[in-house]
């Protein structure tokens, strides 16, 4: 059997000069301390230390005119260790065309952040984008639940349940175990649905018993390891996960096998 390639599906990086300003600013806004500087070099060093073979980058565009420069830079970073999703924005004039362009450039999916984008994920204005994602066989990874730096809330488990009812074939990853600080609602609305949940930035808040109950109810084959680096430490989260997961099979699935199978499903 091939060794499991440990994969972090939820990582953010920035160009060096931007990282030096943006990461401290966003950390101060959220009242947290970042685990890394946000640079690519720091990420690769963290991956080596934690034994992570692959990281998936999840860029966020806060304005439509940022999209191309963000995507071009992330495209250049891709390697055997780095996979990048594409950045989008709901106010972009041709979202289906953008999805087709990203697909042609071999981006396996997009990152969508309802809080930064100020829109509910089940808003009808986004339906043409979802239809294009389904047509192209691409993934959408959503921020889900509260963002500790933003007072608004657009991404509740109920919104994602509504979206899943409308587009059950959409390949969806919900960050932060389906909804940061909304795990009772996640348990009520999302268990067993055709969505993946990632583990990013939950271990500072969720109780181990609650986390393991979500894993058991939703299915260990639909849970993906994600750190939300630079906001959380990759090695620390992996060590915590390994200490609480119930079996080696579960560890292998969540640490990398589920991500490998999902990426193979969408890779052209």
Short mmCIF file of C-alpha atoms in Angstrom, two decimals:
data_model
loop_
_atom_site.label_atom_id
_atom_site.label_comp_id
_atom_site.label_asym_id
_atom_site.label_seq_id
_atom_site.Cartn_x
_atom_site.Cartn_y
_atom_site.Cartn_z
CA UNK A 1 0.00 0.00 0.00
CA UNK A 2 1.28 3.47 -0.91
CA UNK A 3 2.03 5.76 2.03
CA UNK A 4 -0.63 8.36 2.79
CA UNK A 5 0.30 11.80 1.49
CA UNK A 6 -0.69 14.06 4.35
CA UNK A 7 -2.67 16.92 2.82
CA UNK A 8 -3.77 20.25 4.28
CA UNK A 9 -6.77 21.36 2.20
CA UNK A 10 -7.14 24.86 3.69
CA UNK A 11 -4.13 27.18 3.59
CA UNK A 12 -3.60 30.88 2.84
CA UNK A 13 -0.40 32.54 1.61
CA UNK A 14 0.44 36.05 0.44
CA UNK A 15 3.28 37.68 -1.49
CA UNK A 16 6.08 38.49 0.96
CA UNK A 17 5.55 42.25 1.11
CA UNK A 18 1.79 41.89 1.47
CA UNK A 19 2.15 39.16 4.12
CA UNK A 20 4.30 41.45 6.27
CA UNK A 21 1.43 43.95 6.45
CA UNK A 22 -1.75 41.91 5.98
CA UNK A 23 -1.18 39.05 8.41
CA UNK A 24 -0.42 41.22 11.49
CA UNK A 25 -3.32 43.53 10.57
CA UNK A 26 -5.87 40.71 10.18
CA UNK A 27 -4.60 38.98 13.33
CA UNK A 28 -5.04 42.20 15.31
CA UNK A 29 -8.52 42.71 13.87
CA UNK A 30 -9.51 39.20 14.95
CA UNK A 31 -7.73 39.37 18.31
CA UNK A 32 -5.56 36.33 17.59
CA UNK A 33 -1.90 35.54 17.03
CA UNK A 34 -0.97 34.02 13.68
CA UNK A 35 1.04 30.79 13.77
CA UNK A 36 3.01 31.67 10.61
CA UNK A 37 4.00 34.79 8.70
CA UNK A 38 1.82 33.96 5.69
CA UNK A 39 4.72 33.67 3.22
CA UNK A 40 5.24 30.69 0.91
CA UNK A 41 8.68 29.99 2.40
CA UNK A 42 7.23 29.86 5.91
CA UNK A 43 4.46 27.53 4.75
CA UNK A 44 6.91 25.09 3.14
CA UNK A 45 9.03 25.09 6.28
CA UNK A 46 5.93 24.38 8.36
CA UNK A 47 4.90 21.57 6.02
CA UNK A 48 8.34 19.96 6.33
CA UNK A 49 8.23 20.21 10.11
CA UNK A 50 4.73 18.69 10.28
CA UNK A 51 5.34 15.98 7.68
CA UNK A 52 2.76 17.44 5.29
CA UNK A 53 3.34 16.59 1.65
CA UNK A 54 0.65 18.73 -0.03
CA UNK A 55 -1.18 21.97 0.81
CA UNK A 56 -4.20 23.37 -1.01
CA UNK A 57 -4.17 27.18 -1.25
CA UNK A 58 -7.49 28.96 -0.78
CA UNK A 59 -7.23 32.57 -2.01
CA UNK A 60 -9.93 35.16 -1.30
CA UNK A 61 -10.65 38.17 -3.53
CA UNK A 62 -12.39 41.00 -1.69
CA UNK A 63 -12.93 42.99 -4.91
CA UNK A 64 -13.63 41.81 -8.48
CA UNK A 65 -10.60 43.65 -9.86
CA UNK A 66 -8.28 41.57 -7.66
CA UNK A 67 -9.28 38.25 -9.19
CA UNK A 68 -6.86 37.92 -12.09
CA UNK A 69 -3.74 39.10 -10.27
CA UNK A 70 -4.50 36.79 -7.33
CA UNK A 71 -5.15 33.81 -9.57
CA UNK A 72 -2.09 34.45 -11.73
CA UNK A 73 0.17 34.55 -8.67
CA UNK A 74 -1.35 31.41 -7.16
CA UNK A 75 -1.13 29.63 -10.52
CA UNK A 76 2.61 30.27 -10.53
CA UNK A 77 2.99 28.65 -7.10
CA UNK A 78 1.57 25.26 -8.11
CA UNK A 79 3.93 22.31 -7.84
CA UNK A 80 3.99 18.72 -6.64
CA UNK A 81 3.52 20.13 -3.11
CA UNK A 82 1.17 23.03 -3.78
CA UNK A 83 -2.33 22.87 -5.26
CA UNK A 84 -4.23 26.13 -5.64
CA UNK A 85 -7.92 26.85 -5.88
CA UNK A 86 -9.10 29.96 -7.69
CA UNK A 87 -10.31 33.25 -6.28
CA UNK A 88 -13.75 34.57 -7.31
CA UNK A 89 -16.08 37.39 -6.28
CA UNK A 90 -19.88 37.51 -6.61
CA UNK A 91 -19.78 40.95 -8.28
CA UNK A 92 -17.62 39.72 -11.18
CA UNK A 93 -19.57 40.36 -14.37
CA UNK A 94 -19.31 36.86 -15.86
CA UNK A 95 -19.01 34.23 -13.14
CA UNK A 96 -19.72 31.23 -15.43
CA UNK A 97 -17.05 32.50 -17.82
CA UNK A 98 -14.61 32.89 -14.93
CA UNK A 99 -15.28 29.31 -13.83
CA UNK A 100 -14.68 28.01 -17.35
CA UNK A 101 -11.43 29.98 -17.53
CA UNK A 102 -10.23 28.61 -14.19
CA UNK A 103 -11.12 25.10 -15.32
CA UNK A 104 -9.13 25.53 -18.54
CA UNK A 105 -6.18 26.62 -16.40
CA UNK A 106 -6.48 23.41 -14.33
CA UNK A 107 -7.65 24.95 -11.08
CA UNK A 108 -9.51 22.09 -9.35
CA UNK A 109 -11.91 24.41 -7.56
CA UNK A 110 -12.65 27.82 -6.08
CA UNK A 111 -12.71 29.38 -2.62
CA UNK A 112 -15.84 31.34 -1.72
CA UNK A 113 -16.13 33.43 1.44
CA UNK A 114 -19.73 34.52 2.13
CA UNK A 115 -18.67 36.86 4.95
CA UNK A 116 -16.07 38.78 2.93
CA UNK A 117 -18.35 38.62 -0.11
CA UNK A 118 -21.45 39.77 1.84
CA UNK A 119 -23.79 37.22 0.31
CA UNK A 120 -25.59 34.06 1.44
CA UNK A 121 -24.32 30.93 -0.34
CA UNK A 122 -27.85 29.97 -1.46
CA UNK A 123 -28.52 33.36 -3.09
CA UNK A 124 -29.99 32.88 -6.57
CA UNK A 125 -27.44 35.30 -8.04
CA UNK A 126 -24.82 32.59 -7.52
CA UNK A 127 -26.76 29.81 -9.26
CA UNK A 128 -25.10 30.32 -12.69
CA UNK A 129 -21.70 29.98 -10.98
CA UNK A 130 -22.75 26.71 -9.33
CA UNK A 131 -24.11 25.38 -12.61
CA UNK A 132 -20.76 26.14 -14.26
CA UNK A 133 -18.87 24.44 -11.42
CA UNK A 134 -21.00 21.32 -11.84
CA UNK A 135 -20.53 21.37 -15.60
CA UNK A 136 -16.75 21.68 -15.21
CA UNK A 137 -16.57 19.11 -12.38
CA UNK A 138 -14.92 21.57 -9.99
CA UNK A 139 -14.95 21.91 -6.18
CA UNK A 140 -16.15 24.87 -4.16
CA UNK A 141 -14.66 25.34 -0.69
CA UNK A 142 -16.76 27.69 1.42
CA UNK A 143 -15.89 29.55 4.53
CA UNK A 144 -18.68 28.40 6.86
CA UNK A 145 -19.98 29.99 10.05
CA UNK A 146 -18.68 32.98 11.94
CA UNK A 147 -15.48 34.70 10.88
CA UNK A 148 -13.91 36.01 14.07
CA UNK A 149 -12.79 39.19 12.31
CA UNK A 150 -16.22 40.04 10.82
CA UNK A 151 -19.44 40.81 12.73
CA UNK A 152 -21.83 39.72 9.96
CA UNK A 153 -23.04 36.15 9.39
CA UNK A 154 -24.08 34.97 5.94
CA UNK A 155 -23.01 31.32 6.01
CA UNK A 156 -25.12 29.25 8.39
CA UNK A 157 -25.66 25.48 8.23
CA UNK A 158 -29.23 26.19 7.12
CA UNK A 159 -27.95 28.19 4.13
CA UNK A 160 -25.71 25.29 3.13
CA UNK A 161 -28.52 22.77 3.60
CA UNK A 162 -30.66 24.91 1.27
CA UNK A 163 -27.83 25.03 -1.27
CA UNK A 164 -27.34 21.28 -1.07
CA UNK A 165 -31.06 20.72 -1.62
CA UNK A 166 -30.90 22.89 -4.76
CA UNK A 167 -27.56 21.54 -6.09
CA UNK A 168 -26.97 18.09 -4.56
CA UNK A 169 -24.36 17.26 -7.20
CA UNK A 170 -22.20 20.31 -6.41
CA UNK A 171 -18.84 19.14 -5.01
CA UNK A 172 -18.73 21.11 -1.77
CA UNK A 173 -16.27 21.50 1.10
CA UNK A 174 -17.52 23.40 4.15
CA UNK A 175 -14.69 24.83 6.22
CA UNK A 176 -14.53 24.85 10.02
CA UNK A 177 -16.48 21.57 10.36
CA UNK A 178 -19.49 22.98 8.56
CA UNK A 179 -19.86 26.25 10.49
CA UNK A 180 -17.49 27.91 12.93
CA UNK A 181 -19.12 28.18 16.37
CA UNK A 182 -22.33 26.69 14.94
CA UNK A 183 -21.73 23.01 15.51
CA UNK A 184 -25.12 22.17 17.09
CA UNK A 185 -26.72 23.58 13.93
CA UNK A 186 -24.23 21.65 11.78
CA UNK A 187 -25.29 18.47 13.57
CA UNK A 188 -28.97 19.27 13.04
CA UNK A 189 -28.79 20.42 9.40
CA UNK A 190 -25.83 18.85 7.59
CA UNK A 191 -25.07 15.35 8.89
CA UNK A 192 -25.01 12.75 6.15
CA UNK A 193 -25.40 15.23 3.31
CA UNK A 194 -23.24 15.09 0.19
CA UNK A 195 -20.73 17.64 1.47
CA UNK A 196 -17.21 17.43 2.87
CA UNK A 197 -16.23 19.15 6.11
CA UNK A 198 -12.73 20.39 6.85
CA UNK A 199 -11.15 20.69 10.27
CA UNK A 200 -9.68 24.18 9.84
CA UNK A 201 -9.35 26.36 12.94
CA UNK A 202 -11.83 24.44 15.08
CA UNK A 203 -9.68 23.03 17.88
CA UNK A 204 -9.48 26.36 19.72
CA UNK A 205 -13.25 26.25 20.20
CA UNK A 206 -14.87 22.85 19.67
CA UNK A 207 -14.82 20.17 22.35
CA UNK A 208 -13.20 16.87 21.36
CA UNK A 209 -16.39 14.96 22.13
CA UNK A 210 -18.42 17.24 19.89
CA UNK A 211 -15.87 17.01 17.09
CA UNK A 212 -15.78 13.21 17.24
CA UNK A 213 -19.58 13.03 17.26
CA UNK A 214 -19.66 15.06 14.02
CA UNK A 215 -17.06 12.75 12.46
CA UNK A 216 -19.04 9.67 13.45
CA UNK A 217 -22.42 11.03 12.32
CA UNK A 218 -21.24 12.55 9.07
CA UNK A 219 -18.81 9.78 8.10
CA UNK A 220 -15.04 9.65 8.32
CA UNK A 221 -14.85 9.46 4.53
CA UNK A 222 -16.22 13.03 4.26
CA UNK A 223 -13.83 14.78 6.66
CA UNK A 224 -10.69 16.56 5.38
CA UNK A 225 -7.76 17.85 7.39
CA UNK A 226 -7.31 21.60 7.04
CA UNK A 227 -5.39 24.01 9.24
CA UNK A 228 -6.38 27.51 8.02
CA UNK A 229 -2.66 28.36 8.11
CA UNK A 230 -1.25 30.92 8.84
CA UNK A 231 -3.91 31.35 11.52
CA UNK A 232 -3.36 27.91 13.06
CA UNK A 233 -0.29 25.71 13.35
CA UNK A 234 -0.18 22.69 11.06
CA UNK A 235 1.91 20.47 13.33
CA UNK A 236 -0.13 21.30 16.43
CA UNK A 237 -3.44 20.48 14.76
CA UNK A 238 -2.14 17.23 13.27
CA UNK A 239 -0.81 16.10 16.62
CA UNK A 240 -4.12 16.89 18.31
CA UNK A 241 -6.10 15.08 15.63
CA UNK A 242 -3.88 12.02 15.86
CA UNK A 243 -4.37 11.92 19.63
CA UNK A 244 -8.19 11.86 19.43
CA UNK A 245 -9.15 10.03 16.22
CA UNK A 246 -10.46 6.54 16.94
CA UNK A 247 -8.45 4.39 14.50
CA UNK A 248 -5.54 4.29 12.06
CA UNK A 249 -8.06 3.96 9.24
CA UNK A 250 -9.75 7.19 10.33
CA UNK A 251 -6.39 8.96 10.61
CA UNK A 252 -5.37 7.86 7.11
CA UNK A 253 -8.67 9.01 5.61
CA UNK A 254 -8.75 12.42 7.25
CA UNK A 255 -5.01 13.12 6.99
CA UNK A 256 -4.83 12.55 3.26
CA UNK A 257 -6.69 9.70 1.61
CA UNK A 258 -10.02 11.56 1.37
CA UNK A 259 -8.26 14.57 -0.16
CA UNK A 260 -6.38 12.35 -2.63
CA UNK A 261 -9.58 10.63 -3.73
CA UNK A 262 -11.41 13.94 -4.07
CA UNK A 263 -8.64 15.56 -6.11
CA UNK A 264 -8.42 12.52 -8.41
CA UNK A 265 -12.18 12.79 -8.91
CA UNK A 266 -11.89 16.31 -10.34
CA UNK A 267 -8.45 16.30 -11.96
CA UNK A 268 -8.63 16.40 -15.72
#
